[in-house]
XYZ file of N, CA and C in Angstrom:
756
model
N 64.990 146.227 60.770
C 64.980 147.178 61.877
C 64.253 148.447 61.440
N 63.330 148.941 62.277
C 62.613 150.165 61.962
C 63.552 151.358 62.054
N 63.129 152.463 61.453
C 63.952 153.676 61.493
C 64.163 154.145 62.927
N 63.102 154.129 63.740
C 63.230 154.575 65.130
C 64.205 153.678 65.880
N 64.119 152.379 65.661
C 65.045 151.463 66.325
C 66.480 151.696 65.873
N 66.659 152.002 64.586
C 67.998 152.278 64.072
C 68.590 153.517 64.729
N 67.790 154.566 64.875
C 68.270 155.779 65.541
C 68.498 155.539 67.030
N 67.632 154.742 67.661
C 67.808 154.436 69.078
C 69.102 153.672 69.322
N 69.468 152.816 68.378
C 70.675 152.009 68.529
C 71.943 152.788 68.225
N 71.822 153.909 67.515
C 73.013 154.626 67.058
C 73.088 156.061 67.566
N 72.215 156.445 68.509
C 72.119 157.858 68.877
C 73.418 158.400 69.448
N 74.173 157.586 70.198
C 75.424 158.080 70.781
C 76.450 158.403 69.693
N 76.530 157.518 68.699
C 77.437 157.757 67.575
C 77.001 158.988 66.787
N 75.703 159.159 66.623
C 75.167 160.305 65.898
C 75.420 161.599 66.670
N 75.229 161.566 67.986
C 75.489 162.752 68.809
C 76.950 163.160 68.730
N 77.841 162.175 68.736
C 79.269 162.458 68.608
C 79.553 163.147 67.272
N 78.906 162.678 66.210
C 79.077 163.291 64.888
C 78.742 164.780 64.931
N 77.668 165.138 65.643
C 77.239 166.536 65.666
C 78.234 167.443 66.381
N 79.082 166.884 67.227
C 80.064 167.692 67.963
C 81.392 167.815 67.227
N 81.587 167.007 66.207
C 82.821 167.041 65.430
C 82.813 168.243 64.476
N 83.975 168.667 63.993
C 84.011 169.820 63.070
C 83.076 169.675 61.881
N 82.954 168.460 61.336
C 82.095 168.262 60.169
C 80.616 168.382 60.550
N 80.257 167.956 61.763
C 78.890 168.148 62.217
C 78.582 169.608 62.486
N 79.522 170.301 63.127
C 79.359 171.730 63.387
C 79.226 172.508 62.080
N 80.034 172.142 61.092
C 79.983 172.836 59.810
C 78.632 172.635 59.132
N 78.075 171.438 59.257
C 76.752 171.178 58.683
C 75.738 172.184 59.204
N 75.673 172.338 60.524
C 74.687 173.245 61.110
C 75.013 174.706 60.809
N 76.297 175.074 60.888
C 76.681 176.446 60.576
C 76.233 176.830 59.178
N 76.459 175.931 58.229
C 76.109 176.205 56.838
C 74.606 176.276 56.658
N 73.891 175.291 57.205
C 72.430 175.261 57.056
C 71.804 176.527 57.619
N 72.241 176.940 58.812
C 71.650 178.130 59.441
C 71.951 179.396 58.640
N 73.171 179.526 58.150
C 73.491 180.738 57.392
C 72.660 180.799 56.114
N 72.437 179.662 55.486
C 71.648 179.640 54.256
C 70.171 179.914 54.549
N 69.651 179.373 55.643
C 68.286 179.673 56.055
C 68.134 181.161 56.351
N 69.159 181.726 56.997
C 69.079 183.119 57.437
C 69.105 184.125 56.284
N 69.417 183.644 55.074
C 69.262 184.517 53.914
C 67.794 184.902 53.734
N 66.874 184.072 54.272
C 65.437 184.282 54.084
C 64.692 184.473 55.404
N 65.164 183.866 56.480
C 64.504 184.017 57.782
C 65.083 185.260 58.450
N 64.538 186.394 58.086
C 65.102 187.673 58.523
C 64.305 188.305 59.663
N 63.131 187.735 59.980
C 62.294 188.272 61.039
C 62.334 187.352 62.252
N 62.153 187.911 63.433
C 62.001 187.089 64.637
C 60.512 186.908 64.910
N 60.194 186.064 65.879
C 58.802 185.816 66.226
C 58.071 184.960 65.220
N 58.796 184.238 64.384
C 58.189 183.360 63.392
C 57.776 182.038 64.036
N 56.717 181.441 63.513
C 56.349 180.079 63.939
C 57.143 179.100 63.078
N 57.790 178.139 63.730
C 58.715 177.246 63.027
C 58.481 175.807 63.464
N 58.350 174.916 62.512
C 58.182 173.484 62.753
C 59.428 172.763 62.294
N 60.046 171.993 63.196
C 61.262 171.242 62.887
C 60.911 169.756 62.867
N 60.798 169.202 61.658
C 60.398 167.807 61.482
C 61.620 166.902 61.624
N 61.506 165.865 62.456
C 62.651 165.007 62.707
C 63.765 165.799 63.354
N 63.424 166.483 64.449
C 64.328 167.482 65.029
C 65.541 166.876 65.720
N 65.569 165.558 65.893
C 66.748 164.907 66.466
C 67.070 165.399 67.861
N 68.294 165.884 68.037
C 68.760 166.374 69.333
C 68.316 167.813 69.617
N 67.495 168.365 68.738
C 66.981 169.706 68.959
C 67.987 170.810 68.693
N 69.029 170.531 67.945
C 70.087 171.522 67.727
C 69.543 172.740 66.991
N 68.812 172.510 65.908
C 68.226 173.637 65.175
C 67.014 174.205 65.903
N 66.200 173.337 66.490
C 65.020 173.811 67.230
C 65.426 174.776 68.330
N 66.408 174.388 69.117
C 66.843 175.226 70.231
C 67.527 176.505 69.749
N 68.261 176.400 68.658
C 68.920 177.584 68.108
C 67.897 178.640 67.696
N 66.866 178.225 66.969
C 65.899 179.206 66.490
C 64.947 179.661 67.585
N 64.788 178.874 68.625
C 64.056 179.332 69.799
C 64.846 180.422 70.522
N 66.158 180.226 70.646
C 67.009 181.246 71.276
C 66.928 182.573 70.545
N 66.665 182.509 69.258
C 66.601 183.729 68.454
C 65.230 184.411 68.510
N 64.322 183.864 69.314
C 63.043 184.527 69.522
C 61.897 184.026 68.676
N 62.026 182.825 68.112
C 60.947 182.252 67.319
C 60.147 181.238 68.136
N 58.920 180.977 67.714
C 58.040 180.004 68.367
C 58.230 178.663 67.658
N 58.860 177.713 68.333
C 59.338 176.495 67.677
C 58.627 175.256 68.220
N 58.230 174.397 67.303
C 57.726 173.058 67.630
C 58.659 172.045 66.983
N 59.122 171.073 67.760
C 59.993 170.025 67.247
C 59.321 168.664 67.359
N 59.406 167.882 66.300
C 58.821 166.537 66.287
C 59.939 165.521 66.119
N 59.983 164.525 67.003
C 61.025 163.500 66.939
C 60.505 162.206 67.581
N 60.481 161.107 66.837
C 59.965 159.854 67.400
C 60.966 159.057 68.233
N 62.266 159.403 68.162
C 63.288 158.622 68.874
C 63.443 159.155 70.294
N 63.068 158.380 71.300
C 63.029 158.920 72.672
C 64.378 159.370 73.210
N 65.446 158.652 72.897
C 66.762 159.032 73.397
C 67.197 160.390 72.859
N 66.888 160.651 71.617
C 67.258 161.923 71.008
C 66.381 163.049 71.530
N 65.096 162.771 71.686
C 64.192 163.807 72.160
C 64.517 164.226 73.589
N 64.968 163.283 74.414
C 65.338 163.618 75.793
C 66.469 164.641 75.818
N 67.423 164.506 74.917
C 68.530 165.465 74.833
C 68.018 166.809 74.321
N 67.112 166.774 73.352
C 66.530 168.015 72.836
C 65.807 168.772 73.942
N 65.023 168.065 74.735
C 64.244 168.703 75.799
C 65.136 169.263 76.900
N 66.326 168.683 77.045
C 67.264 169.162 78.064
C 67.998 170.420 77.614
N 67.707 170.912 76.424
C 68.402 172.088 75.885
C 68.052 173.384 76.578
N 66.984 173.384 77.361
C 66.651 174.558 78.156
C 65.903 175.647 77.429
N 65.457 175.382 76.201
C 64.743 176.410 75.438
C 63.235 176.162 75.471
N 62.470 177.200 75.133
C 61.009 177.100 75.153
C 60.502 176.522 73.840
N 60.873 175.279 73.576
C 60.443 174.578 72.376
C 59.349 173.586 72.767
N 58.299 173.516 71.972
C 57.256 172.516 72.184
C 57.664 171.236 71.467
N 58.114 170.255 72.226
C 58.571 169.006 71.624
C 57.459 167.958 71.652
N 57.358 167.210 70.563
C 56.356 166.152 70.422
C 57.077 164.854 70.099
N 56.840 163.811 70.893
C 57.460 162.500 70.629
C 56.508 161.673 69.766
N 56.699 161.766 68.474
C 55.853 161.035 67.525
C 56.442 161.242 66.140
N 55.875 160.572 65.162
C 56.298 160.788 63.781
C 55.480 161.917 63.178
N 56.063 162.596 62.220
C 55.368 163.692 61.555
C 54.113 163.190 60.847
N 54.230 162.026 60.209
C 53.094 161.483 59.471
C 51.880 161.268 60.376
N 52.128 160.871 61.627
C 51.034 160.597 62.562
C 50.419 161.873 63.132
N 51.178 162.943 63.160
C 50.729 164.150 63.862
C 50.444 165.336 62.946
N 50.743 165.219 61.670
C 50.664 166.379 60.762
C 49.293 167.047 60.797
N 48.228 166.259 60.869
C 46.874 166.826 60.813
C 46.492 167.590 62.076
N 47.332 167.535 63.120
C 47.037 168.198 64.385
C 47.884 169.446 64.625
N 48.777 169.756 63.720
C 49.842 170.714 64.020
C 49.519 172.167 63.691
N 48.565 172.416 62.850
C 48.278 173.794 62.469
C 49.224 174.280 61.381
N 49.346 175.615 61.257
C 50.113 176.231 60.175
C 51.352 176.944 60.705
N 52.439 176.898 59.926
C 53.722 177.479 60.341
C 54.293 178.367 59.247
N 54.989 179.430 59.705
C 55.686 180.302 58.761
C 56.869 179.591 58.126
N 57.587 178.831 58.946
C 58.780 178.113 58.501
C 58.684 176.641 58.890
N 59.125 175.777 57.985
C 59.211 174.339 58.281
C 60.608 173.867 57.897
N 61.266 173.153 58.809
C 62.553 172.525 58.543
C 62.341 171.027 58.363
N 62.837 170.497 57.268
C 62.794 169.051 57.012
C 64.199 168.650 56.565
N 65.040 168.329 57.533
C 66.460 168.098 57.279
C 66.818 166.626 57.439
N 67.213 166.009 56.326
C 67.617 164.602 56.316
C 66.531 163.713 56.906
N 65.328 163.905 56.408
C 64.163 163.121 56.829
C 63.638 162.248 55.697
N 63.575 162.796 54.488
C 62.973 162.072 53.369
C 63.689 160.761 53.076
N 64.998 160.716 53.356
C 65.790 159.506 53.088
C 65.267 158.293 53.849
N 64.637 158.550 54.992
C 64.188 157.472 55.875
C 62.691 157.212 55.745
N 62.028 157.938 54.869
C 60.582 157.837 54.736
C 60.189 156.813 53.686
N 59.116 156.071 53.975
C 58.608 155.100 53.004
C 57.944 155.785 51.824
N 57.440 157.003 52.032
C 56.744 157.724 50.967
C 57.096 159.212 51.072
N 58.241 159.624 50.535
C 58.676 161.019 50.673
C 57.732 162.017 50.023
N 57.091 161.629 48.941
C 56.152 162.552 48.285
C 54.948 162.816 49.186
N 54.517 161.809 49.932
C 53.426 161.987 50.885
C 53.850 162.928 52.007
N 55.097 162.795 52.479
C 55.612 163.683 53.523
C 55.562 165.130 53.043
N 55.965 165.371 51.799
C 55.936 166.731 51.257
C 54.499 167.259 51.181
N 53.554 166.390 50.844
C 52.157 166.830 50.802
C 51.658 167.195 52.193
N 52.098 166.470 53.225
C 51.737 166.807 54.604
C 52.392 168.128 55.022
N 53.625 168.339 54.577
C 54.305 169.601 54.866
C 53.500 170.765 54.294
N 53.048 170.608 53.065
C 52.241 171.663 52.426
C 51.021 172.014 53.273
N 50.386 171.007 53.861
C 49.186 171.251 54.654
C 49.493 171.972 55.964
N 50.763 171.929 56.404
C 51.170 172.602 57.646
C 51.820 173.952 57.405
N 51.892 174.373 56.139
C 52.638 175.582 55.788
C 51.709 176.743 55.507
N 52.003 177.897 56.120
C 51.278 179.119 55.809
C 51.483 179.475 54.334
N 50.456 179.981 53.647
C 50.682 180.508 52.292
C 51.766 181.576 52.330
N 52.726 181.473 51.436
C 53.862 182.383 51.432
C 54.962 181.995 52.400
N 54.760 180.905 53.155
C 55.769 180.447 54.109
C 56.899 179.695 53.435
N 57.969 179.471 54.200
C 59.180 178.882 53.644
C 59.448 177.484 54.204
N 59.960 176.631 53.338
C 60.414 175.293 53.692
C 61.918 175.203 53.469
N 62.640 174.719 54.491
C 64.063 174.390 54.342
C 64.168 172.882 54.250
N 64.551 172.394 53.084
C 64.633 170.954 52.826
C 66.093 170.575 52.569
N 66.621 169.659 53.381
C 67.981 169.159 53.186
C 67.914 167.653 52.974
N 68.655 167.172 51.991
C 68.660 165.744 51.679
C 70.031 165.333 51.153
N 70.388 164.079 51.353
C 71.633 163.534 50.820
C 71.604 163.587 49.290
N 72.708 163.972 48.723
C 72.835 164.078 47.273
C 73.370 162.760 46.713
N 72.626 162.078 45.815
C 73.108 160.799 45.286
C 74.419 160.899 44.521
N 74.730 162.078 43.970
C 76.007 162.258 43.275
C 77.170 162.071 44.240
N 76.992 162.523 45.481
C 78.074 162.467 46.472
C 78.465 161.040 46.814
N 77.491 160.134 46.780
C 77.797 158.738 47.072
C 78.848 158.211 46.107
N 78.674 158.488 44.831
C 79.623 158.027 43.812
C 80.955 158.755 43.966
N 80.904 160.058 44.214
C 82.127 160.835 44.394
C 82.957 160.305 45.557
N 82.315 160.045 46.698
C 83.040 159.567 47.878
C 83.639 158.181 47.645
N 82.889 157.335 46.966
C 83.418 155.987 46.699
C 84.634 156.041 45.784
N 84.620 156.952 44.835
C 85.735 157.061 43.897
C 86.922 157.799 44.507
N 86.666 158.919 45.233
C 87.742 159.799 45.686
C 88.279 159.392 47.059
N 87.380 159.168 48.016
C 87.815 158.874 49.382
C 88.122 157.391 49.566
N 87.201 156.535 49.109
C 87.405 155.088 49.260
C 88.309 154.514 48.175
N 88.515 155.295 47.116
C 89.389 154.867 45.997
C 88.926 153.522 45.423
N 87.610 153.417 45.234
C 87.006 152.178 44.755
C 86.199 152.478 43.491
N 86.893 152.618 42.334
C 86.191 152.993 41.100
C 85.166 151.959 40.651
N 85.429 150.677 40.930
C 84.480 149.638 40.521
C 83.143 149.808 41.250
N 83.228 150.066 42.553
C 82.019 150.282 43.342
C 81.324 151.571 42.929
N 82.103 152.609 42.662
C 81.523 153.886 42.245
C 80.775 153.729 40.926
N 81.370 153.005 39.980
C 80.726 152.781 38.688
C 79.434 151.998 38.852
N 79.466 150.983 39.716
C 78.280 150.152 39.934
C 77.137 150.936 40.572
N 77.462 151.992 41.319
C 76.436 152.743 42.032
C 75.946 153.977 41.292
N 76.504 154.249 40.134
C 76.018 155.387 39.357
C 74.564 155.143 38.957
N 73.710 156.103 39.298
C 72.300 155.966 38.985
C 71.479 155.251 40.033
N 72.120 154.728 41.062
C 71.398 154.009 42.113
C 70.876 155.000 43.158
N 69.687 154.739 43.660
C 69.098 155.594 44.698
C 69.297 155.022 46.097
N 69.969 153.894 46.188
C 70.156 153.244 47.484
C 71.526 153.565 48.058
N 71.542 153.829 49.363
C 72.780 154.151 50.057
C 72.705 153.581 51.463
N 73.851 153.454 52.099
C 73.893 152.972 53.482
C 74.449 154.070 54.364
N 73.724 154.398 55.435
C 74.181 155.407 56.377
C 75.074 154.747 57.415
N 76.365 155.068 57.376
C 77.299 154.491 58.319
C 77.085 154.980 59.736
N 76.554 156.195 59.879
C 76.313 156.750 61.209
C 75.092 156.101 61.849
N 73.993 156.011 61.105
C 72.757 155.440 61.637
C 72.723 153.931 61.441
N 73.590 153.433 60.563
C 73.712 152.004 60.292
C 72.403 151.404 59.765
N 71.904 152.052 58.728
C 70.700 151.546 58.079
C 70.693 151.995 56.624
N 69.915 151.331 55.799
C 69.784 151.708 54.398
C 68.914 152.953 54.276
N 69.277 153.818 53.337
C 68.474 154.999 53.049
C 68.272 155.101 51.540
N 67.298 155.908 51.145
C 67.046 156.179 49.731
C 67.345 157.646 49.472
N 68.110 157.914 48.446
C 68.525 159.290 48.153
C 67.869 159.759 46.859
N 67.657 161.078 46.778
C 66.893 161.642 45.675
C 67.641 162.816 45.059
N 67.569 162.917 43.756
C 68.259 163.978 43.040
C 67.570 165.318 43.276
N 68.309 166.386 43.028
C 67.744 167.736 43.108
C 66.543 167.863 42.171
N 66.640 167.275 41.001
C 65.553 167.354 40.023
C 64.292 166.669 40.547
N 64.468 165.504 41.193
C 63.310 164.799 41.742
C 62.668 165.585 42.880
N 63.497 166.126 43.762
C 62.978 166.899 44.888
C 62.216 168.129 44.415
N 62.779 168.840 43.455
C 62.108 170.055 42.975
C 60.814 169.723 42.226
N 60.775 168.593 41.555
C 59.541 168.173 40.886
C 58.431 167.956 41.916
N 58.760 167.244 42.999
C 57.768 167.019 44.058
C 57.321 168.322 44.695
N 58.259 169.227 44.909
C 57.924 170.508 45.529
C 57.006 171.339 44.631
N 57.309 171.374 43.347
C 56.459 172.115 42.415
C 55.051 171.530 42.394
N 54.951 170.201 42.404
C 53.641 169.555 42.398
C 52.861 169.871 43.673
N 53.584 170.107 44.777
C 52.951 170.408 46.061
C 52.635 171.896 46.217
N 52.945 172.705 45.215
C 52.599 174.115 45.279
C 53.700 175.017 45.800
N 54.953 174.579 45.677
C 56.093 175.384 46.130
C 56.869 175.938 44.947
N 57.472 177.096 45.170
C 58.439 177.663 44.232
C 59.821 177.592 44.863
N 60.836 177.311 44.066
C 62.199 177.219 44.589
C 62.748 178.632 44.748
N 63.072 178.975 45.998
C 63.644 180.294 46.270
C 65.159 180.283 46.090
N 65.805 179.170 46.499
C 67.260 179.063 46.341
C 67.688 177.605 46.456
N 68.776 177.310 45.805
C 69.395 175.983 45.834
C 70.819 176.142 46.337
N 71.140 175.443 47.439
C 72.469 175.486 48.034
C 73.055 174.068 48.121
N 74.323 174.033 48.448
C 74.966 172.783 48.811
C 75.544 172.887 50.210
N 75.724 171.749 50.876
C 76.385 171.671 52.183
C 77.446 170.578 52.104
N 78.639 170.872 52.601
C 79.804 169.990 52.430
C 80.084 169.833 50.941
N 80.269 170.955 50.275
C 80.460 170.980 48.825
C 81.819 170.409 48.426
N 82.880 170.924 49.047
C 84.250 170.445 48.820
C 84.770 169.723 50.057
N 84.313 170.181 51.216
C 84.742 169.643 52.501
C 84.517 168.129 52.571
N 83.419 167.657 52.019
C 83.077 166.239 52.109
C 84.043 165.319 51.398
N 84.924 165.883 50.568
C 85.869 165.059 49.819
C 87.301 165.224 50.326
N 87.443 165.862 51.471
C 88.746 165.997 52.123
C 88.842 164.908 53.180
N 89.728 163.968 53.001
C 89.789 162.783 53.861
C 90.605 162.999 55.133
N 91.356 164.090 55.218
C 92.251 164.331 56.355
C 91.461 164.883 57.543
N 90.985 163.997 58.424
C 90.195 164.425 59.567
C 91.032 165.113 60.638
N 92.330 164.844 60.653
C 93.202 165.523 61.615
C 93.288 167.015 61.271
N 93.404 167.329 60.002
C 93.435 168.720 59.569
C 92.139 169.432 59.955
N 91.036 168.736 59.895
C 89.738 169.329 60.187
C 89.596 169.747 61.648
N 90.473 169.250 62.513
C 90.429 169.616 63.931
C 91.082 170.975 64.197
N 91.806 171.491 63.216
C 92.488 172.774 63.369
C 91.476 173.911 63.233
N 91.324 174.710 64.295
C 90.279 175.733 64.317
C 90.489 176.828 63.273
N 91.731 177.227 63.058
C 91.988 178.263 62.064
C 91.652 177.756 60.672
N 92.045 176.524 60.397
C 91.714 175.926 59.098
C 90.202 175.796 58.966
N 89.521 175.433 60.061
C 88.067 175.286 60.041
C 87.400 176.614 59.668
N 87.895 177.714 60.215
C 87.342 179.023 59.880
C 87.501 179.322 58.394
N 88.680 178.992 57.867
C 88.947 179.272 56.453
C 88.067 178.415 55.543
N 87.944 177.140 55.885
C 87.160 176.253 55.029
C 85.666 176.566 55.158
N 85.258 177.092 56.308
C 83.860 177.493 56.468
C 83.509 178.608 55.488
N 84.380 179.592 55.368
C 84.129 180.679 54.422
C 84.104 180.171 52.983
N 85.012 179.245 52.680
C 85.013 178.632 51.346
C 83.693 177.916 51.084
N 83.231 177.154 52.072
C 81.993 176.396 51.917
C 80.787 177.304 51.719
N 80.753 178.413 52.449
C 79.622 179.322 52.326
C 79.511 179.889 50.918
N 80.643 180.162 50.294
C 80.622 180.683 48.927
C 80.363 179.576 47.914
N 81.033 178.428 48.105
C 80.868 177.317 47.158
C 79.429 176.817 47.137
N 78.778 176.840 48.308
C 77.423 176.321 48.400
C 76.379 177.108 47.649
N 76.738 178.304 47.183
C 75.809 179.137 46.422
C 75.947 178.939 44.911
N 76.986 178.215 44.490
C 77.346 178.213 43.079
C 77.442 176.793 42.514
N 77.026 176.677 41.267
C 77.340 175.465 40.499
C 78.710 175.672 39.874
N 79.509 174.599 39.718
C 79.153 173.196 39.908
C 79.351 172.673 41.320
N 79.808 173.515 42.249
C 80.155 173.022 43.583
C 78.941 172.468 44.324
N 77.824 173.208 44.308
C 76.632 172.737 45.011
C 76.063 171.476 44.371
N 76.363 171.249 43.104
C 75.832 170.080 42.402
C 76.502 168.778 42.844
N 77.706 168.891 43.420
C 78.414 167.692 43.876
C 78.483 167.630 45.400
N 77.772 168.525 46.078
C 77.808 168.582 47.539
C 77.260 167.295 48.150
N 77.694 166.999 49.352
C 77.187 165.809 50.054
C 75.699 165.957 50.348
N 75.288 167.203 50.654
C 73.878 167.463 50.955
C 73.333 168.535 50.016
N 72.123 168.301 49.523
C 71.398 169.305 48.760
C 70.512 170.089 49.729
N 70.563 171.406 49.638
C 69.743 172.263 50.495
C 68.864 173.140 49.620
N 67.562 173.006 49.784
C 66.607 173.775 49.002
C 65.785 174.654 49.946
N 65.679 175.920 49.624
C 64.737 176.815 50.279
C 63.585 177.022 49.297
N 62.379 176.624 49.720
C 61.210 176.714 48.842
C 60.130 177.532 49.538
N 59.344 178.236 48.744
C 58.266 179.073 49.282
C 56.926 178.587 48.747
N 55.990 178.384 49.681
C 54.656 177.946 49.277
C 53.932 179.081 48.578
N 53.368 178.786 47.434
C 52.640 179.807 46.699
C 51.413 180.268 47.480
N 51.160 181.549 47.447
C 50.026 182.125 48.187
C 48.710 181.749 47.517
């Protein structure tokens, strides 16, 4: 099954995920970490694999000029219904990169896992980035796969077998993905002409709390959000986070 077909078959389940406390926390954390560097309005912003347009529409509301690219038609229809002045393109980034021009900011969130050639995607990103511009890159952390199997699933045999493996299965999208270490991602970024501005984590401790009923409590959610914001800035917490978040700046 192609990636687009996998997303088309699972979009309702994925949309539900984004409305749950854990989905909301993902976006809250990502935006706060981006906002450490995106301090000006009126920026040109490219959102690669924009999905339901959650980030695209958010940054458009804040006064930025946003282009969103998404090949999955069901997801793009929801993004376009968001009511914001976002230029949405129904296509893959690889097919359209040479037509897009240059952007101050580029978001590439949970895209490389589904790409046949992630290093090529990063090279295309470089060609779309203004000198001195910023890239927000989020990717699944391979360490988290082992942690979740050991702590949440309580399956040490499976966790041991998967140590060092780059293969994972996305239960939400229901397809195989490839995950990359922070070291691998930063190596590719350096080769593409980027400097690492900051390294964060998302779902640093939250991802290992199995009590989903507790997560529905709004007061608890507020408290754990503050914990996550602090933990995501520091090792060792960010090193075991479910998602690695890198802010990189293209060298001038």
